[in-house]
Coordinates of C-alpha atoms in Angstrom, one line a residue:
M2 CA -5.4 -7.3 -26.8
S3 CA -6.8 -4.4 -28.8
I4 CA -4.6 -0.3 -29.0
S5 CA -6.8 0.9 -30.9
A6 CA -7.7 4.6 -31.6
L7 CA -10.2 5.9 -28.6
T8 CA -13.7 6.3 -29.6
H9 CA -13.2 8.5 -25.9
R10 CA -10.2 10.7 -23.9
V11 CA -9.7 11.5 -20.6
R12 CA -11.7 14.9 -19.7
V13 CA -10.7 16.6 -17.0
L14 CA -13.8 17.8 -14.5
A15 CA -11.3 19.6 -11.5
A16 CA -10.2 23.9 -12.4
P17 CA -7.0 23.6 -13.9
G18 CA -4.2 24.8 -11.8
D19 CA -0.7 26.0 -11.6
R20 CA 1.3 24.1 -14.4
H21 CA -1.4 21.1 -14.7
D22 CA -0.8 21.4 -18.2
E23 CA 2.2 20.0 -18.1
I24 CA 1.0 16.6 -16.3
L25 CA -2.1 16.9 -18.2
T26 CA -1.5 17.3 -22.0
P27 CA -3.6 15.7 -24.6
A28 CA -1.2 13.0 -25.4
A29 CA -0.9 11.9 -21.6
L30 CA -5.0 11.5 -21.3
D31 CA -4.8 9.9 -24.1
F32 CA -2.9 8.0 -22.2
L33 CA -4.3 7.1 -20.1
G34 CA -8.1 6.6 -22.1
R35 CA -5.8 3.8 -23.4
L36 CA -5.7 2.3 -19.8
A37 CA -8.7 2.6 -18.6
A38 CA -10.4 1.2 -21.6
A39 CA -8.5 -2.0 -21.8
F40 CA -7.9 -2.5 -17.7
G41 CA -11.9 -0.7 -16.1
E42 CA -13.6 -4.3 -16.8
R43 CA -10.5 -6.5 -15.3
R44 CA -10.4 -3.9 -12.5
Q45 CA -14.3 -4.7 -11.4
E46 CA -13.8 -8.2 -12.6
V47 CA -11.0 -8.4 -9.6
L48 CA -13.0 -6.7 -7.2
K49 CA -15.8 -9.0 -7.2
E50 CA -13.3 -11.4 -6.6
R51 CA -12.0 -9.4 -3.4
R52 CA -16.2 -9.4 -2.7
R53 CA -16.9 -13.3 -3.7
Q54 CA -13.6 -14.4 -1.1
A55 CA -15.4 -11.5 1.7
I56 CA -17.9 -13.6 1.1
R57 CA -16.6 -17.1 2.0
I58 CA -14.3 -16.4 4.7
A59 CA -17.6 -14.7 7.0
A60 CA -19.4 -17.8 5.6
G61 CA -16.6 -19.6 8.2
A62 CA -14.7 -21.0 4.7
P63 CA -12.1 -21.6 6.2
L64 CA -7.9 -19.4 4.5
D65 CA -5.7 -21.8 3.2
F66 CA -2.5 -21.9 0.4
P67 CA -4.2 -22.3 -2.9
I68 CA -4.1 -25.9 -3.6
A69 CA -4.9 -25.0 -7.7
T70 CA -1.8 -23.0 -7.6
S71 CA 0.1 -25.7 -5.8
A72 CA 2.2 -26.7 -9.2
V73 CA 3.5 -23.1 -8.3
R74 CA 4.4 -23.7 -5.1
T75 CA 6.2 -26.2 -5.9
D76 CA 8.0 -25.7 -9.1
R77 CA 12.2 -24.7 -7.8
S78 CA 12.9 -24.1 -11.7
W79 CA 10.9 -20.5 -11.8
R80 CA 13.2 -17.4 -10.6
V81 CA 12.2 -13.2 -10.9
A82 CA 14.3 -11.2 -13.2
P83 CA 16.7 -10.4 -11.9
P84 CA 17.6 -6.3 -10.5
A85 CA 17.4 -3.8 -12.5
P86 CA 20.1 -0.8 -12.5
G87 CA 19.4 1.0 -9.1
L88 CA 17.9 -1.9 -7.3
A89 CA 20.1 -4.5 -6.4
D90 CA 21.5 -2.8 -3.1
R91 CA 17.7 -1.5 -1.2
R92 CA 19.2 -1.2 2.1
V93 CA 17.2 1.2 3.4
E94 CA 14.0 2.3 2.1
V95 CA 13.3 5.6 2.5
T96 CA 9.1 6.8 2.2
G97 CA 7.4 9.7 2.2
P98 CA 4.9 11.9 -0.2
P99 CA 5.6 13.1 -3.2
E100 CA 5.6 17.2 -1.9
H101 CA 8.8 19.2 -2.6
R102 CA 10.4 19.1 0.6
M103 CA 10.1 15.5 1.4
A104 CA 11.8 14.8 -2.1
V105 CA 14.9 16.9 -2.0
N106 CA 14.9 15.7 1.8
A107 CA 14.5 11.5 0.7
L108 CA 16.7 11.6 -2.4
N109 CA 19.6 13.3 -0.5
S110 CA 19.4 11.5 2.4
G111 CA 21.6 8.4 1.7
A112 CA 18.8 5.9 1.6
Q113 CA 19.2 3.8 -1.6
V114 CA 15.9 4.0 -2.5
W115 CA 13.1 6.6 -1.9
M116 CA 9.5 5.1 -2.2
A117 CA 7.2 8.3 -3.4
D118 CA 4.1 7.2 -2.2
F119 CA 0.3 8.6 -3.9
E120 CA -1.2 5.8 -1.3
D121 CA -1.4 6.0 2.4
A122 CA 1.2 9.2 2.6
T123 CA -1.0 11.3 0.8
S124 CA -4.3 12.5 0.7
P125 CA -6.2 12.6 -2.5
T126 CA -7.0 16.2 -3.0
W127 CA -7.1 17.1 -7.1
D128 CA -3.6 19.6 -6.2
N129 CA -2.1 17.1 -4.3
V130 CA -2.4 13.9 -7.2
I131 CA -1.2 17.2 -9.6
V132 CA 1.3 18.1 -7.0
G133 CA 3.0 14.5 -7.3
Q134 CA 3.5 14.4 -10.7
L135 CA 4.8 17.7 -10.4
T136 CA 7.6 16.9 -8.2
L137 CA 8.2 14.0 -10.3
L138 CA 8.9 15.0 -13.4
D139 CA 11.4 17.6 -12.1
A140 CA 12.7 15.2 -8.9
V141 CA 14.1 12.9 -12.3
S142 CA 14.4 15.9 -14.4
R143 CA 16.5 17.3 -12.4
R144 CA 15.0 20.0 -11.9
I145 CA 13.5 20.5 -8.5
D146 CA 15.9 22.9 -6.5
F147 CA 14.3 25.9 -4.2
S148 CA 14.7 28.2 -2.1
T149 CA 11.7 29.0 0.7
A150 CA 10.8 32.4 1.3
E151 CA 13.0 32.6 4.8
G152 CA 15.9 31.4 2.7
R153 CA 16.7 28.3 3.3
E154 CA 17.5 26.3 -0.2
Y155 CA 17.2 23.0 -1.0
R156 CA 18.4 21.2 -3.5
L157 CA 19.7 17.7 -5.1
G158 CA 23.4 16.5 -4.4
E159 CA 25.0 14.1 -6.4
R160 CA 23.8 10.3 -5.0
L161 CA 20.6 10.4 -5.0
A162 CA 18.2 7.9 -4.2
T163 CA 16.7 5.7 -6.5
V164 CA 13.1 7.0 -7.2
M165 CA 9.7 4.2 -6.8
V166 CA 6.4 5.1 -7.4
R167 CA 3.3 3.0 -5.1
P168 CA 0.1 3.9 -7.2
R169 CA -3.1 3.7 -5.6
G170 CA -5.1 0.8 -5.0
W171 CA -7.4 -1.3 -7.4
H172 CA -10.4 0.3 -4.9
L173 CA -9.7 3.8 -5.3
L174 CA -11.2 6.5 -8.1
E175 CA -9.9 9.4 -9.2
E176 CA -13.2 11.1 -9.6
H177 CA -11.9 14.9 -11.3
L178 CA -10.8 12.0 -14.5
E179 CA -13.2 11.0 -16.4
F180 CA -13.6 7.8 -19.1
D181 CA -16.9 6.8 -21.3
G182 CA -18.4 8.6 -18.5
R183 CA -17.5 6.6 -15.6
P184 CA -14.0 8.1 -13.6
V185 CA -10.4 6.9 -13.7
P186 CA -9.8 3.8 -11.5
A187 CA -6.9 5.8 -9.5
S188 CA -4.7 3.3 -9.1
L189 CA -3.5 3.5 -13.4
V190 CA -4.0 8.0 -13.0
D191 CA -1.1 7.8 -10.3
F192 CA 1.3 4.8 -12.9
G193 CA 0.0 6.6 -16.1
L194 CA 1.2 9.5 -15.3
Y195 CA 4.2 8.9 -14.0
F196 CA 5.1 6.1 -16.7
F197 CA 4.4 8.5 -19.2
H198 CA 6.3 11.4 -18.3
C199 CA 9.1 10.0 -16.8
A200 CA 9.8 6.7 -17.7
Q201 CA 11.5 7.1 -20.5
R202 CA 13.3 9.8 -18.8
Q203 CA 14.2 7.3 -16.1
I204 CA 15.6 4.6 -18.7
D205 CA 18.0 7.5 -20.0
A206 CA 19.2 8.0 -16.4
G207 CA 20.1 4.7 -16.3
Y208 CA 17.4 3.4 -14.1
G209 CA 13.4 2.1 -15.2
P210 CA 10.2 3.1 -14.0
Y211 CA 10.1 1.4 -10.9
F212 CA 6.2 1.0 -8.1
Y213 CA 4.9 -0.6 -5.3
L214 CA 2.0 -2.0 -5.8
P215 CA -0.5 -1.6 -2.3
K216 CA -3.8 -3.8 -1.4
L217 CA -2.8 -6.9 -3.0
E218 CA -5.3 -9.4 -2.0
N219 CA -4.3 -12.0 -4.4
R220 CA -3.0 -13.3 -8.2
Y221 CA -5.2 -12.2 -10.5
E222 CA -4.9 -8.7 -9.1
A223 CA -0.8 -9.1 -9.9
R224 CA -1.4 -10.8 -12.9
L225 CA -4.3 -7.7 -14.6
W226 CA -0.7 -5.5 -13.0
N227 CA 1.3 -7.0 -14.8
D228 CA -0.9 -6.6 -18.0
V229 CA -0.5 -3.3 -17.5
F230 CA 2.7 -3.3 -17.1
V231 CA 3.3 -4.7 -21.0
L232 CA 0.9 -2.6 -22.1
A233 CA 2.3 0.4 -20.6
Q234 CA 5.2 -0.4 -22.2
E235 CA 4.1 -1.7 -25.6
L236 CA 1.9 1.1 -26.3
L237 CA 5.6 3.5 -25.1
G238 CA 8.3 2.0 -27.1
I239 CA 9.7 0.2 -24.3
P240 CA 11.7 -3.1 -23.8
R241 CA 9.8 -5.4 -22.6
G242 CA 11.0 -6.0 -18.5
T243 CA 12.1 -2.5 -18.4
V244 CA 9.5 -1.8 -15.4
R245 CA 10.2 -3.8 -12.0
A246 CA 6.9 -3.6 -9.1
T247 CA 8.0 -4.5 -5.5
V248 CA 4.3 -5.9 -4.0
L249 CA 3.4 -5.2 -0.2
I250 CA 2.1 -8.3 1.1
E251 CA -0.4 -6.6 4.0
T252 CA -3.1 -8.4 3.5
I253 CA -4.2 -11.7 5.5
T254 CA -5.5 -13.3 1.6
A255 CA -1.8 -12.3 -0.1
A256 CA 0.3 -13.8 2.6
F257 CA -1.1 -16.6 1.6
E258 CA -0.7 -16.7 -2.1
M259 CA 2.9 -15.1 -2.4
E260 CA 4.7 -16.9 -4.4
E261 CA 1.5 -17.0 -7.2
I262 CA 1.7 -12.9 -6.3
L263 CA 6.0 -14.1 -7.4
Y264 CA 4.6 -15.9 -10.6
E265 CA 2.4 -14.0 -11.7
L266 CA 5.4 -10.6 -12.0
R267 CA 8.0 -12.6 -12.1
E268 CA 9.4 -10.4 -15.8
H269 CA 8.8 -7.6 -14.1
S270 CA 9.2 -8.5 -10.5
A271 CA 11.4 -6.3 -7.9
G272 CA 10.0 -8.6 -4.4
L273 CA 8.1 -8.0 -1.9
N274 CA 7.1 -5.8 1.2
A275 CA 6.5 -6.6 5.0
G276 CA 3.7 -4.2 5.0
R277 CA 2.8 -5.1 8.9
W278 CA 0.9 -2.2 10.0
D279 CA -2.0 -2.7 6.7
Y280 CA -1.7 -6.6 7.0
L281 CA -3.0 -5.8 11.2
F282 CA -5.6 -3.9 9.9
S283 CA -6.6 -6.5 7.3
L284 CA -6.5 -9.6 9.3
I285 CA -9.0 -7.4 12.1
K286 CA -11.5 -6.4 9.0
T287 CA -10.8 -9.9 7.5
F288 CA -11.8 -12.1 10.9
G289 CA -14.1 -9.7 12.2
H290 CA -17.2 -11.3 12.8
R291 CA -14.4 -14.5 14.9
T292 CA -14.5 -13.6 18.6
D293 CA -11.2 -15.4 18.8
F294 CA -9.2 -13.1 16.3
L295 CA -9.4 -10.0 18.9
L296 CA -6.1 -8.6 19.6
P297 CA -5.1 -6.8 21.7
D298 CA -3.6 -2.9 22.0
R299 CA -1.3 -1.6 19.5
A300 CA 1.7 -1.9 21.7
K301 CA 1.4 -5.4 22.6
V302 CA 0.8 -7.1 19.1
T303 CA 4.8 -6.6 18.6
M304 CA 6.2 -8.0 15.3
T305 CA 7.6 -10.8 17.8
A306 CA 4.0 -12.5 17.5
P307 CA 4.1 -15.5 16.1
F308 CA 1.6 -14.7 13.7
M309 CA 3.6 -11.8 12.6
C310 CA 6.7 -13.9 13.1
A311 CA 5.2 -16.7 11.3
Y312 CA 4.6 -13.8 8.2
T313 CA 7.9 -12.9 8.1
E314 CA 9.3 -15.7 7.9
L315 CA 7.5 -16.7 4.9
L316 CA 7.7 -13.5 3.1
V317 CA 11.6 -14.0 2.9
R318 CA 11.7 -17.5 2.8
T319 CA 9.4 -17.1 -0.5
C320 CA 11.2 -13.8 -2.2
H321 CA 14.9 -15.7 -1.8
Q322 CA 13.8 -19.6 -2.8
R323 CA 12.8 -17.2 -5.8
G324 CA 15.6 -14.4 -6.3
A325 CA 13.6 -11.7 -5.1
H326 CA 14.3 -8.8 -2.4
A327 CA 12.7 -9.5 0.8
I328 CA 12.0 -5.6 2.2
G329 CA 11.2 -5.1 6.3
G330 CA 8.1 -2.6 7.6
M331 CA 7.4 0.6 8.1
A332 CA 9.8 2.1 10.9
A333 CA 7.5 5.1 11.8
Q334 CA 9.5 7.2 14.5
V335 CA 10.4 10.8 14.5
P336 CA 13.3 11.6 16.3
G337 CA 12.6 14.3 18.6
R338 CA 14.5 17.6 20.1
D339 CA 14.7 16.1 24.2
P340 CA 18.1 14.2 23.6
A341 CA 16.6 11.9 25.9
A342 CA 13.3 11.0 23.6
R343 CA 15.8 11.3 20.4
E344 CA 17.4 8.1 22.2
A345 CA 14.9 6.4 23.0
A346 CA 13.7 6.1 19.2
L347 CA 16.3 5.2 17.6
A348 CA 16.7 2.6 20.0
K349 CA 13.8 0.9 19.1
V350 CA 14.5 1.1 15.2
R351 CA 17.4 -0.3 16.4
L352 CA 15.8 -3.0 18.0
D353 CA 13.1 -3.6 15.3
K354 CA 15.9 -3.8 12.4
E355 CA 18.1 -5.8 13.8
R356 CA 15.8 -8.1 14.1
E357 CA 14.8 -8.0 9.8
A358 CA 18.3 -8.3 9.4
E359 CA 19.0 -11.5 11.7
D360 CA 15.5 -12.9 10.1
G361 CA 17.4 -12.1 6.0
F362 CA 15.4 -9.4 5.3
D363 CA 17.5 -7.8 2.3
G364 CA 16.4 -3.9 3.6
S365 CA 13.9 -2.5 5.0
W366 CA 12.0 1.4 5.6
V367 CA 12.0 3.8 7.8
A368 CA 9.5 6.9 7.4
H369 CA 12.4 9.7 8.0
P370 CA 15.6 10.5 7.2
D371 CA 17.5 11.0 10.1
L372 CA 16.4 7.3 10.8
V373 CA 18.2 6.1 7.6
P374 CA 22.4 6.2 9.4
V375 CA 20.3 3.3 12.6
C376 CA 19.2 1.8 9.7
R377 CA 22.3 1.6 7.7
E378 CA 24.0 0.7 10.3
V379 CA 22.4 -2.1 11.8
F380 CA 22.0 -3.5 7.3
D381 CA 26.3 -3.1 6.6
A382 CA 26.3 -5.1 10.0
V383 CA 24.8 -7.9 8.7
L384 CA 25.3 -7.7 5.1
G385 CA 29.1 -5.8 4.6
D386 CA 30.2 -5.1 1.4
R387 CA 27.6 -7.7 -0.1
P388 CA 24.2 -6.2 -1.7
H389 CA 21.6 -7.9 0.2
Q390 CA 22.0 -11.8 1.5
L391 CA 20.0 -13.6 -1.2
D392 CA 21.8 -17.1 -0.8
R393 CA 19.5 -17.2 3.1
T394 CA 16.9 -18.9 1.1
R395 CA 15.3 -20.4 4.2
D396 CA 14.6 -24.3 3.0
D397 CA 14.5 -24.9 6.6
L398 CA 11.6 -23.3 7.6
E399 CA 7.9 -24.5 7.2
V400 CA 5.4 -22.4 8.0
T401 CA 1.3 -23.5 7.6
A402 CA -1.8 -21.6 7.6
A403 CA -2.0 -22.5 11.4
D404 CA 1.0 -20.2 11.9
L405 CA -0.7 -17.2 9.5
L406 CA -3.6 -17.3 12.4
S407 CA -2.6 -18.0 15.3
V408 CA -3.9 -15.2 16.7
R409 CA -5.6 -16.4 20.3
R410 CA -1.7 -16.7 21.7
V411 CA -1.0 -13.3 21.3
S412 CA -5.2 -12.5 23.0
G413 CA -6.0 -10.5 25.4
P414 CA -8.5 -7.4 27.3
P415 CA -8.3 -3.9 25.2
T416 CA -7.5 -1.6 28.0
P417 CA -9.3 1.9 28.5
E418 CA -6.7 3.7 27.6
G419 CA -5.6 1.6 24.6
V420 CA -9.5 2.0 23.5
R421 CA -8.9 5.9 23.9
T422 CA -5.4 6.5 22.6
N423 CA -6.8 4.4 19.7
I424 CA -10.2 6.5 19.4
A425 CA -7.6 10.0 19.4
V426 CA -5.0 9.0 16.7
A427 CA -7.6 8.2 14.2
L428 CA -9.8 11.5 14.7
R429 CA -6.5 13.6 14.4
Y430 CA -5.6 11.6 11.4
F431 CA -8.8 12.3 9.5
D432 CA -8.9 16.2 10.2
A433 CA -4.8 16.4 9.2
W434 CA -6.0 13.6 6.1
L435 CA -9.2 16.1 5.4
R436 CA -7.4 18.4 4.8
G437 CA -4.5 17.2 2.9
Q438 CA -2.2 16.4 4.7
G439 CA -1.7 12.5 4.3
A440 CA 1.6 12.2 6.4
V441 CA 1.3 13.6 10.3
A442 CA 3.3 13.4 13.1
L443 CA 1.5 12.1 16.1
D444 CA 2.6 11.3 19.7
G445 CA 6.4 10.4 18.4
L446 CA 5.3 9.0 14.8
M447 CA 4.9 9.2 11.4
E448 CA 1.1 8.3 10.7
D449 CA -0.2 7.6 7.3
A450 CA -3.7 5.8 6.9
A451 CA -3.1 2.4 7.5
Y452 CA -2.3 3.5 11.2
P453 CA -5.6 5.4 12.0
H454 CA -7.4 2.5 9.4
C455 CA -5.8 0.0 12.2
R456 CA -6.7 1.1 14.7
W457 CA -10.6 2.7 14.7
W458 CA -10.7 -1.6 12.8
R459 CA -9.2 -2.3 16.9
S460 CA -11.8 -0.1 18.7
W461 CA -14.8 -1.4 16.5
S462 CA -14.1 -4.9 17.3
R463 CA -13.5 -4.4 20.8
S464 CA -16.5 -2.3 20.9
T465 CA -18.3 -5.0 19.2
R466 CA -16.9 -8.0 20.5
R467 CA -17.7 -7.9 24.2
P468 CA -18.3 -10.2 26.2
G469 CA -21.5 -11.5 25.4
R470 CA -21.7 -10.0 22.4
S471 CA -21.6 -12.2 19.9
G472 CA -21.4 -8.6 17.3
P473 CA -24.2 -5.9 15.0
S474 CA -26.5 -9.0 13.1
R475 CA -26.5 -8.9 9.2
T476 CA -30.4 -8.6 9.2
S477 CA -31.2 -5.3 12.4
P478 CA -33.6 -2.5 10.8
R479 CA -31.7 0.0 8.9
G480 CA -30.6 3.1 12.0
S481 CA -31.2 0.2 15.1
S482 CA -28.9 0.7 18.0
A483 CA -26.8 -2.2 15.8
R484 CA -25.7 0.1 13.6
P485 CA -25.3 2.9 15.5
W486 CA -23.4 5.2 13.0
S487 CA -25.9 4.3 10.5
T488 CA -25.6 6.8 7.2
R489 CA -21.3 6.8 8.1
G490 CA -21.1 3.0 6.4
T491 CA -20.0 3.9 3.1
G492 CA -16.6 4.7 2.5
R493 CA -17.7 8.1 1.1
A494 CA -17.9 11.6 1.2
S495 CA -21.2 14.1 -0.2
S496 CA -20.5 16.5 -2.3
S497 CA -19.7 18.9 0.1
T498 CA -16.3 17.8 1.7
P499 CA -12.8 17.9 -0.2
C500 CA -12.2 13.8 0.1
S501 CA -13.0 11.6 1.9
F502 CA -11.3 8.9 4.4
P503 CA -12.1 5.2 3.6
I504 CA -13.7 4.3 6.6
C505 CA -14.8 0.5 6.2
W506 CA -16.9 -1.5 8.0
P507 CA -17.0 -4.6 8.2
R508 CA -19.1 -6.9 6.1
S509 CA -21.9 -8.4 8.7
A510 CA -22.4 -5.0 9.9
W511 CA -23.9 -4.4 7.0
P512 CA -28.3 -5.3 6.8
S513 CA -28.5 -7.1 3.6
P514 CA -32.4 -6.6 2.7
V515 CA -32.1 -2.3 2.5
S516 CA -29.9 -0.6 0.1
P517 CA -28.4 2.5 1.4
P518 CA -29.3 4.9 -1.3
P519 CA -25.8 5.7 -4.1
P520 CA -23.2 8.2 -2.6
T521 CA -22.8 11.8 -4.1
S522 CA -19.0 11.1 -4.3
T523 CA -16.8 8.3 -5.9
R524 CA -13.1 9.8 -4.5
A525 CA -11.4 7.2 -1.9
W526 CA -14.9 4.7 -2.1
N527 CA -12.4 1.6 -0.5
S528 CA -14.4 -0.7 -2.8
A529 CA -12.5 -3.8 -1.5
V530 CA -15.1 -4.6 1.3
P531 CA -19.1 -5.7 -0.3
T532 CA -22.1 -3.2 -0.2
P533 CA -25.5 -3.7 -1.0
W534 CA -25.4 -1.3 -3.6
D535 CA -23.3 -3.2 -6.5
R536 CA -24.0 -7.2 -5.2

């Protein structure tokens, strides 16, 4: 892998802001340029593989565990790297955007881990991206203390949560940074700026640069991340294997390659996480062309549904047989001030976390610091003084491809109230997202991009899968009644919008013969979904 001198440096296309120069230093931009030069073309290749897989599934190809990698799954000898400092005990992890107040509250919450989220919980305005990096730099340097105009003080305590960072997915671009005439991949921006400024600081503090990797769909994307880690460590003189990364299994295709993903990242792996709401979104999106994959209202698809049980049980079994942590899904409840409502919310969280702890998970996520004590109490009861339960290898468990796809057992008719709720929550979230807010409390739940994604696609699948209707025609003329959204299918915003939400319509809804004009903005385009102009 070449690390020779660059002929072009990353250009900043945005106006300078307060303290931006602390993050966008010439050395940091040069580091980003080396990453973009080394991995830009490979990123395009893994996105092409996503499109090829989508075409195969839409054409009726069965989704199954890959035959080509059966040797990896049957080889019982390999293991991932041992837990890194600060990641041995992960019974409670709190998540949220990298914003100063949230950072202080999360670090002081009593959770073992704070996952600073540049992805679903952050609306990717330029200011949010750079302020998020400044927040992490200040937190790692322990200079994040501040007081509000009302006199409220935010101060770091003695015992702090371990920091993990979730960059944006491979499918997104950061249009405010340009390398060789093209936008820099957003994942490399979020990873690279944090790694450049904070990796050595974290090592000096006794920890390391730790990450969550979102939206992976197959082993090739995990291999790409592993190579990014290797080069980044080499460029900054950091020992190989210092990086640790937990992969979110939040796509249906990744669920069939859990072991392969761990194998590709094994020297840098910190386990897998059950990203359950994005997982549902992926299932609906991937099989949107199938009438037998129509799901009922969100409240009726719980984690006790057979196909969701199969997904989480396989994740625990896979992780523990390879010495990796299995981290449970998000508890999104926001405890209110009303005592009865608060008690009801905490009871739901407790029940959810009891199920996860009993299933063998080593820890779980919460979206609000007030949920940390409940989650801790549940996992304390199961773990005791042990940091995890990796010894529960679940050898008695066997999960098949049919188990992962057994949605018929929870199928049911949609309700008008469910459709109204989906649309209302999605639109309210989009409104907040376009105003720069990525984590929004709505109806007692902390909503991020995963939730409206799932709600929006549920509404789409219902509207196109009514009795007697097989869905939009791929050959229908542009602007026909089969595509009432017409110009909204691109997933990109016009240049007049501050940022664009990655709304992605199913492949079956796109007309093959006619190509829409190239959009004017590249921010937050979900190129995971094939589009006519990039075939």
